[in-house]
């Protein structure tokens, strides 16, 4: 046992240097594995910023969905659209009836227009004949 202690004492300097070298290598390895505090803080800030951007996007999407839901609630239903189609069809029938009445009125107005033209021509001829007679 005494010999072992003497041997260890002789190798103590070398063992302490090797031990320190092993500790230094272990610390370098751990430094490469774990991130420094500054890098960790920077990563935390980046992630918080990205999370805030995502929160803003989600809030914008929620507002857009709310607007779409409001518009969808105010949109006409199928029965409303059917009522509109029926009203348009009845209006179309009314327009056709009015068109036929207007066509009849157009004929009557054109006949009246021809008679007025004939009267105007007659008055013009009468006025010219009176000028020629005087």
Coordinates of N, CA and C in Angstrom, one line a residue:
X1 N 0.8 -1.2 0.0 CA 0.0 0.0 0.0 C 0.9 1.3 0.0
X2 N 1.9 1.2 0.7 CA 2.8 2.3 0.8 C 3.5 2.5 -0.6
X3 N 3.7 1.4 -1.3 CA 4.3 1.6 -2.6 C 3.4 2.3 -3.5
X4 N 2.1 2.0 -3.4 CA 1.1 2.6 -4.3 C 1.0 4.1 -4.0
X5 N 1.1 4.5 -2.8 CA 1.1 5.9 -2.5 C 2.3 6.6 -3.0
X6 N 3.5 5.9 -2.9 CA 4.7 6.5 -3.4 C 4.6 6.6 -4.9
X7 N 4.1 5.6 -5.6 CA 3.9 5.6 -7.0 C 3.0 6.8 -7.5
X8 N 1.9 6.9 -6.8 CA 0.9 7.9 -7.1 C 1.5 9.3 -6.9
X9 N 2.3 9.4 -5.8 CA 2.9 10.7 -5.5 C 3.9 11.1 -6.6
X10 N 4.6 10.1 -7.2 CA 5.5 10.3 -8.3 C 4.8 10.7 -9.5
X11 N 3.7 10.1 -9.8 CA 2.9 10.5 -11.0 C 1.8 11.6 -10.7
X12 N 1.8 12.2 -9.6 CA 0.8 13.2 -9.2 C 0.9 14.4 -10.2
X13 N 2.0 14.9 -10.5 CA 2.1 16.0 -11.4 C 1.6 15.7 -12.8
X14 N 2.0 14.5 -13.3 CA 1.5 14.1 -14.6 C 0.0 13.8 -14.6
X15 N -0.5 13.2 -13.5 CA -1.9 12.9 -13.4 C -2.7 14.2 -13.3
X16 N -2.2 15.2 -12.6 CA -2.9 16.4 -12.5 C -3.0 17.2 -13.8
X17 N -1.9 17.1 -14.6 CA -1.9 17.7 -16.0 C -2.9 17.0 -16.9
X18 N -2.8 15.7 -16.9 CA -3.7 14.9 -17.7 C -5.2 15.1 -17.3
X19 N -5.4 15.2 -16.0 CA -6.7 15.4 -15.4 C -7.3 16.8 -15.9
X20 N -6.4 17.8 -15.8 CA -6.8 19.1 -16.2 C -7.1 19.2 -17.7
X21 N -6.3 18.4 -18.5 CA -6.5 18.4 -20.0 C -7.8 17.7 -20.2
X22 N -8.1 16.6 -19.5 CA -9.4 16.0 -19.7 C -10.6 16.9 -19.3
X23 N -10.4 17.6 -18.3 CA -11.5 18.6 -17.9 C -11.6 19.7 -18.9
X24 N -10.5 20.2 -19.5 CA -10.6 21.2 -20.5 C -11.3 20.6 -21.8
X25 N -10.9 19.4 -22.2 CA -11.6 18.8 -23.4 C -13.0 18.6 -23.1
X26 N -13.4 18.2 -21.9 CA -14.8 18.0 -21.5 C -15.6 19.3 -21.6
X27 N -14.9 20.4 -21.1 CA -15.6 21.7 -21.2 C -15.8 22.2 -22.6
X28 N -14.8 21.9 -23.4 CA -14.9 22.3 -24.8 C -16.0 21.5 -25.5
X29 N -16.1 20.3 -25.2 CA -17.1 19.4 -25.8 C -18.5 19.9 -25.3
X30 N -18.6 20.2 -24.0 CA -19.9 20.7 -23.5 C -20.3 22.0 -24.1
X31 N -19.3 22.9 -24.3 CA -19.5 24.2 -24.9 C -20.1 24.0 -26.4
X32 N -19.6 23.0 -27.1 CA -20.1 22.8 -28.5 C -21.4 22.2 -28.5
X33 N -21.8 21.5 -27.4 CA -23.1 20.8 -27.3 C -24.2 21.8 -26.9
X34 N -23.9 22.6 -25.8 CA -24.8 23.5 -25.3 C -24.6 24.9 -25.8
X35 N -25.7 25.7 -26.1 CA -25.6 27.0 -26.6 C -25.2 28.0 -25.5
X36 N -24.5 29.0 -25.9 CA -24.2 30.1 -24.9 C -25.4 30.9 -24.6
X37 N -25.4 31.5 -23.4 CA -26.6 32.3 -22.9 C -27.0 33.4 -23.9
X38 N -26.0 34.1 -24.6 CA -26.4 35.1 -25.5 C -27.1 34.5 -26.7
X39 N -26.6 33.4 -27.2 CA -27.3 32.8 -28.3 C -28.7 32.3 -27.9
X40 N -28.8 31.8 -26.7 CA -30.1 31.3 -26.2 C -31.1 32.5 -26.1
X41 N -30.6 33.6 -25.6 CA -31.5 34.8 -25.5 C -31.9 35.3 -26.8
X42 N -31.0 35.3 -27.8 CA -31.3 35.7 -29.2 C -32.4 34.8 -29.8
X43 N -32.2 33.5 -29.5 CA -33.2 32.5 -30.0 C -34.6 32.7 -29.4
X44 N -34.6 33.0 -28.1 CA -35.8 33.3 -27.4 C -36.5 34.5 -28.0
X45 N -35.8 35.6 -28.3 CA -36.3 36.8 -28.8 C -36.9 36.5 -30.2
X46 N -36.1 35.8 -31.0 CA -36.6 35.4 -32.4 C -37.9 34.6 -32.4
X47 N -37.9 33.7 -31.4 CA -39.2 32.9 -31.3 C -40.3 33.7 -30.8
X48 N -40.1 34.6 -29.9 CA -41.2 35.5 -29.4 C -41.7 36.3 -30.5
X49 N -40.8 36.9 -31.4 CA -41.2 37.7 -32.5 C -42.0 36.9 -33.5
X50 N -41.5 35.7 -33.8 CA -42.2 34.8 -34.7 C -43.6 34.5 -34.2
X51 N -43.7 34.2 -32.9 CA -45.0 33.9 -32.2 C -45.9 35.1 -32.3
X52 N -45.4 36.3 -32.1 CA -46.2 37.5 -32.2 C -46.7 37.7 -33.6
X53 N -45.9 37.4 -34.6 CA -46.4 37.5 -36.0 C -47.5 36.5 -36.2
X54 N -47.3 35.3 -35.7 CA -48.4 34.3 -35.9 C -49.7 34.7 -35.2
X55 N -49.5 35.3 -34.0 CA -50.7 35.7 -33.3 C -51.4 36.8 -34.1
X56 N -50.6 37.8 -34.7 CA -51.2 38.8 -35.5 C -52.0 38.2 -36.7
X57 N -51.3 37.3 -37.4 CA -51.9 36.7 -38.5 C -53.2 35.9 -38.1
X58 N -53.2 35.2 -37.0 CA -54.4 34.5 -36.6 C -55.5 35.5 -36.3
X59 N -55.2 36.6 -35.6 CA -56.2 37.6 -35.3 C -56.8 38.2 -36.6
X60 N -55.9 38.5 -37.6 CA -56.4 39.0 -38.9 C -57.3 38.0 -39.5
X61 N -56.9 36.7 -39.5 CA -57.8 35.7 -40.1 C -59.1 35.6 -39.3
X62 N -59.1 35.7 -38.0 CA -60.3 35.6 -37.2 C -61.2 36.8 -37.6
X63 N -60.6 38.0 -37.8 CA -61.5 39.1 -38.2 C -62.1 38.9 -39.6
X64 N -61.3 38.4 -40.5 CA -61.8 38.1 -41.8 C -62.9 37.1 -41.8
X65 N -62.7 36.0 -41.0 CA -63.7 35.0 -40.9 C -65.0 35.6 -40.3
X66 N -64.8 36.5 -39.3 CA -66.0 37.1 -38.7 C -66.8 37.9 -39.7
X67 N -66.0 38.7 -40.5 CA -66.6 39.5 -41.6 C -67.4 38.6 -42.6
X68 N -66.7 37.5 -43.0 CA -67.4 36.6 -43.9 C -68.6 36.0 -43.3
X69 N -68.6 35.6 -42.0 CA -69.7 35.1 -41.4 C -70.9 36.1 -41.4
X70 N -70.6 37.4 -41.1 CA -71.6 38.4 -41.1 C -72.2 38.6 -42.5
X71 N -71.3 38.5 -43.5 CA -71.8 38.7 -44.9 C -72.6 37.4 -45.3
X72 N -72.2 36.3 -44.8 CA -73.0 35.1 -45.1 C -74.3 35.1 -44.4
X73 N -74.4 35.6 -43.2 CA -75.6 35.7 -42.5 C -76.6 36.7 -43.2
X74 N -76.0 37.7 -43.8 CA -76.9 38.7 -44.5 C -77.2 38.3 -46.0
X75 N -76.5 37.3 -46.5 CA -76.7 36.9 -47.9 C -78.1 36.3 -48.0
X76 N -78.7 36.5 -49.2 CA -80.0 35.9 -49.4 C -80.0 34.4 -49.5
X77 N -81.1 33.8 -49.0 CA -81.2 32.3 -48.9 C -81.7 31.9 -50.3
X78 N -81.9 30.6 -50.4 CA -82.4 30.0 -51.7 C -83.8 30.4 -51.9
X79 N -84.6 30.5 -50.9 CA -86.0 30.9 -51.0 C -86.1 32.4 -51.5
X80 N -85.2 33.2 -50.9 CA -85.1 34.6 -51.3 C -84.8 34.7 -52.8
X81 N -83.8 33.9 -53.2 CA -83.4 34.0 -54.6 C -84.6 33.5 -55.5
X82 N -85.3 32.5 -55.1 CA -86.4 32.0 -55.8 C -87.5 33.0 -56.0
X83 N -87.7 33.8 -54.9 CA -88.7 34.9 -54.9 C -88.3 35.9 -55.9
X84 N -87.0 36.2 -55.9 CA -86.5 37.2 -56.8 C -86.6 36.8 -58.3
X85 N -86.4 35.5 -58.5 CA -86.6 35.0 -59.9 C -88.0 35.1 -60.3
X86 N -88.9 34.7 -59.4 CA -90.4 34.8 -59.7 C -90.7 36.3 -60.0
X87 N -90.2 37.2 -59.2 CA -90.6 38.6 -59.4 C -90.0 39.1 -60.7
X88 N -88.8 38.6 -61.1 CA -88.3 39.0 -62.4 C -89.1 38.5 -63.5
X89 N -89.5 37.2 -63.4 CA -90.4 36.6 -64.4 C -91.7 37.4 -64.6
X90 N -92.3 37.8 -63.5 CA -93.6 38.5 -63.6 C -93.3 39.9 -64.2
X91 N -92.2 40.5 -63.8 CA -91.8 41.8 -64.4 C -91.6 41.7 -65.9
X92 N -91.0 40.6 -66.3 CA -90.7 40.3 -67.7 C -92.0 40.2 -68.5
X93 N -93.0 39.5 -67.9 CA -94.3 39.5 -68.5 C -95.0 40.8 -68.6
X94 N -94.8 41.6 -67.5 CA -95.4 43.0 -67.6 C -94.7 43.8 -68.6
X95 N -93.4 43.6 -68.8 CA -92.7 44.4 -69.8 C -93.1 44.0 -71.2
X96 N -93.4 42.7 -71.4 CA -93.9 42.2 -72.7 C -95.2 42.8 -73.0
X97 N -96.1 42.9 -72.0 CA -97.4 43.5 -72.2 C -97.3 45.0 -72.5
X98 N -96.4 45.6 -71.8 CA -96.2 47.1 -72.1 C -95.6 47.3 -73.5
X99 N -94.8 46.4 -73.9 CA -94.1 46.5 -75.2 C -95.2 46.4 -76.3
X100 N -96.2 45.5 -76.1 CA -97.2 45.4 -77.1 C -98.1 46.6 -77.1
X101 N -98.3 47.2 -75.9 CA -99.1 48.4 -75.9 C -98.4 49.6 -76.5
X102 N -97.1 49.6 -76.3 CA -96.3 50.7 -76.9 C -96.2 50.5 -78.4
X103 N -96.2 49.3 -78.9 CA -96.2 49.1 -80.3 C -97.5 49.6 -80.9
X104 N -98.6 49.3 -80.2 CA -99.9 49.8 -80.7 C -99.9 51.4 -80.6
X105 N -99.4 51.9 -79.6 CA -99.4 53.4 -79.5 C -98.4 54.0 -80.5
X106 N -97.4 53.3 -80.8 CA -96.4 53.7 -81.9 C -97.1 53.8 -83.2
X107 N -97.9 52.8 -83.5 CA -98.7 52.9 -84.8 C -99.6 54.0 -84.8
X108 N -100.3 54.2 -83.7 CA -101.3 55.3 -83.6 C -100.6 56.7 -83.8
X109 N -99.5 56.8 -83.1 CA -98.7 58.1 -83.1 C -98.2 58.3 -84.5
X110 N -97.7 57.3 -85.2 CA -97.2 57.4 -86.6 C -98.4 57.8 -87.5
X111 N -99.6 57.3 -87.3 CA -100.7 57.7 -88.1 C -101.0 59.2 -87.9
X112 N -101.0 59.5 -86.6 CA -101.3 61.0 -86.3 C -100.2 61.8 -86.8
X113 N -99.0 61.4 -86.8 CA -97.9 62.1 -87.3 C -98.1 62.3 -88.8
X114 N -98.5 61.3 -89.6 CA -98.7 61.5 -91.0 C -99.9 62.5 -91.3
X115 N -100.9 62.4 -90.5 CA -102.0 63.4 -90.7 C -101.6 64.8 -90.4
X116 N -100.7 64.9 -89.3 CA -100.2 66.3 -89.0 C -99.3 66.8 -90.1
X117 N -98.5 65.9 -90.7 CA -97.7 66.3 -91.8 C -98.5 66.7 -93.0
X118 N -99.6 66.0 -93.2 CA -100.5 66.3 -94.4 C -101.1 67.7 -94.1
X119 N -101.5 68.0 -92.9 CA -102.2 69.2 -92.5 C -101.1 70.4 -92.7
X120 N -99.9 70.1 -92.2 CA -98.9 71.2 -92.3 C -98.6 71.4 -93.8
X121 N -98.5 70.4 -94.6 CA -98.3 70.6 -96.1 C -99.4 71.4 -96.7
X122 N -100.7 71.0 -96.3 CA -101.8 71.7 -96.8 C -101.8 73.2 -96.4
X123 N -101.4 73.5 -95.2 CA -101.4 74.9 -94.7 C -100.3 75.6 -95.5
X124 N -99.1 74.9 -95.7 CA -98.0 75.6 -96.4 C -98.5 75.9 -97.8
X125 N -99.2 75.0 -98.5 CA -99.6 75.2 -99.9 C -100.7 76.3 -99.9
X126 N -101.5 76.3 -98.9 CA -102.6 77.4 -98.8 C -101.9 78.7 -98.6
X127 N -100.9 78.8 -97.8 CA -100.2 80.1 -97.5 C -99.4 80.5 -98.8
X128 N -98.9 79.6 -99.5 CA -98.2 79.9 -100.7 C -99.1 80.4 -101.8
X129 N -100.3 79.8 -101.8 CA -101.3 80.2 -102.8 C -101.9 81.5 -102.5
X130 N -102.0 81.9 -101.2 CA -102.5 83.2 -100.9 C -101.4 84.3 -101.2
X131 N -100.2 84.0 -101.0 CA -99.1 84.9 -101.4 C -99.1 85.1 -102.9
X132 N -99.3 84.0 -103.6 CA -99.3 84.2 -105.0 C -100.5 84.9 -105.5
X133 N -101.6 84.9 -104.8 CA -102.8 85.6 -105.2 C -102.7 87.0 -104.9
X134 N -102.0 87.5 -103.9 CA -101.9 88.9 -103.6 C -100.8 89.6 -104.3

